[in-house]
Structures are given as structure tokens and as C-alpha cells.
């Protein structure tokens, strides 16, 4: 008979080991430390309503020190710190192979301000390569928002610096169990710091994180949007929670997680846009895995793309399915 899955630990101190034990280390990609692991240009609606091209670089660097329950980004990270100069070289390579763009995202599967991920010595060289963009967007854990953030703000001028932080969910039970080691008060303090220092805030929110059912997934995505905008966010990205890191599959076997239905993501995005408190986007990567209906999927995916770009809510495409 199959063994009973080991329950998810109630003690925070035990969660890192539980999460790490469920990893398949062979899933970690073999990466070149002097090349980004991916890069592309995508359209995004800007703060003034114009749709602009955005260069998105997925930088190769050392794994994040936090072990978030739902995270699979470690699969595209290194186990060792990069030497100074590698990150600027990655940026050079990407920009040389991309069409022109007006904004740039420097995403690194963790926190830009983690010195073990992005060497502090590289900040000036990075800024020299990106300050010609209108906006420079980096990501960070709230705990690392501080003086280095201010230095980067000054170095990238005249570009506007924007910091993306993962709020994930404001659910009082599910949130702490994600093992992010972050409180809502801590998130709000980091958001206040950014606002007080002229740095824009982008927020990542999970749609249906572990431990919530479908209705709760929608309700708490919307509550999390309200909290993000209360904290001064100008844009929020809704990310449907996925399988794919081992830990989530284990929770699924215990009945503690299943991915959201496409309809839940659609409803969260539409309701978020209708709040008219800031731009709300849905993450459309690998979207088909959330759909149960092949007949209407393409039309619904296109509708989500239109919602992202126009921040308006067209009618759902007709289909006999119930998803």
C-alpha cells in the first residue's frame, strides 16, 4: 500500500526541511552564470494608460534564502554566488538580442537586494545599462527593502524605480503557512518606505494559494488586492498557484491544494479591474493548465490578454462548458 504523506508541519521551524525534502534536485536547470536563463519583450499597460513594450530579463543568480511553500523558481537558480560582473554581462547579452523597449524588468527568482544574489558591486554597472529606460522594475522580499534600494533609485535616474514585492495573500491562516517569513505589518512598513522615498510599488498576489477552496481563493485574492492598494501599490499581478515544486504535489495528495479554475482567475481579474484602484494584471504563463474546456480556452485566453492591456472587462465568450 502507498505510504501516507507526511503532514505539512504546524511549527514554522520545521517547514524549511519539509519543503526541501520534497524537491527533485534533478529539476534544477544547468545554467550559464553569465547568461540570463530567459528574456523577452512583452506589452504592458503603463501607468498613463499607454501600452508599451517591456524588456523582461530573468537573471541567473544564487537561490533565494527563503523557502516559500509554493515557489518553484529555485529550479532556475544556482547554488553558488555569482562573481562581480556576471549580472551586467547577462544584461548586455539580453539587450543585444531583444528589440527596443521602453521599460525593463530585472527579475531574478528572488530579491535584487539580496547581496548573495546580485552583488552590490554590480549596482553601478547595472544602472548604467538600464537608466535610459522609462522605468526599471526589480523584485524583492520586503525584509530587504532599505538603503540599497535608495542607492539603486538614485543610480538609475532619470528612470523611475519600481519594486515588486510578493504579498501572496492576506489570509490570516494560509498566509503565515506559506513559509515566507513575512508579516502584513512588515509588508506595510516596506511599502511605506518605498512610497516615502518616491519608489513605485508592484505587488504579486496568489490566486487560490494552498489551504483555501475555490470560493475562498477568489474572496482572498480580492481582499489581498485591497490591502495592496491600501499600501500604495500602483499595479498588482494575480498569479494562479501551480503544482510543480514537489511540496505542492504533496499538499495535493493531502487534499490541501488544487490549482484554481480558470474561471476563478477570470473573476479575480475582472473584479480587481472594476475596483479602479490601480492596474491589475493576470499572469498568463502556462494558462492552459487551469482550463477544463478545450473549446473555449483560446477565446478566454485572448479575453484575459485584452483585460490586461485595456483594463476593461468584455463579456465572456459563449461556451456550453461550466468552467
CSV table of N, CA, C and O in Angstrom, one decimal, residues 115 119 130 162 234 276 316:
chain,number,residue,atom,x,y,z
A,115,UNK,N,22.4,40.5,-1.4
A,115,UNK,CA,23.8,40.6,-1.9
A,115,UNK,C,24.4,39.2,-2.4
A,115,UNK,O,25.3,39.2,-3.1
A,119,UNK,N,25.4,40.9,-6.7
A,119,UNK,CA,26.5,41.5,-6.0
A,119,UNK,C,26.3,43.0,-5.9
A,119,UNK,O,26.0,43.7,-6.9
A,130,UNK,N,20.7,50.4,-17.7
A,130,UNK,CA,19.2,50.5,-17.7
A,130,UNK,C,18.6,51.8,-17.5
A,130,UNK,O,17.4,52.0,-17.6
A,162,UNK,N,10.9,50.9,-9.7
A,162,UNK,CA,9.7,50.3,-9.2
A,162,UNK,C,10.1,48.9,-8.6
A,162,UNK,O,11.0,48.2,-9.1
A,234,UNK,N,0.6,50.6,-7.2
A,234,UNK,CA,0.0,51.2,-8.5
A,234,UNK,C,-0.3,50.0,-9.5
A,234,UNK,O,-1.0,50.3,-10.4
A,276,UNK,N,-10.9,49.8,-9.8
A,276,UNK,CA,-10.4,51.1,-10.3
A,276,UNK,C,-9.4,51.8,-9.3
A,276,UNK,O,-9.5,53.0,-9.1
A,316,UNK,N,-17.6,37.4,-21.3
A,316,UNK,CA,-17.0,36.1,-21.5
A,316,UNK,C,-17.5,35.5,-22.9
A,316,UNK,O,-18.7,35.7,-23.3
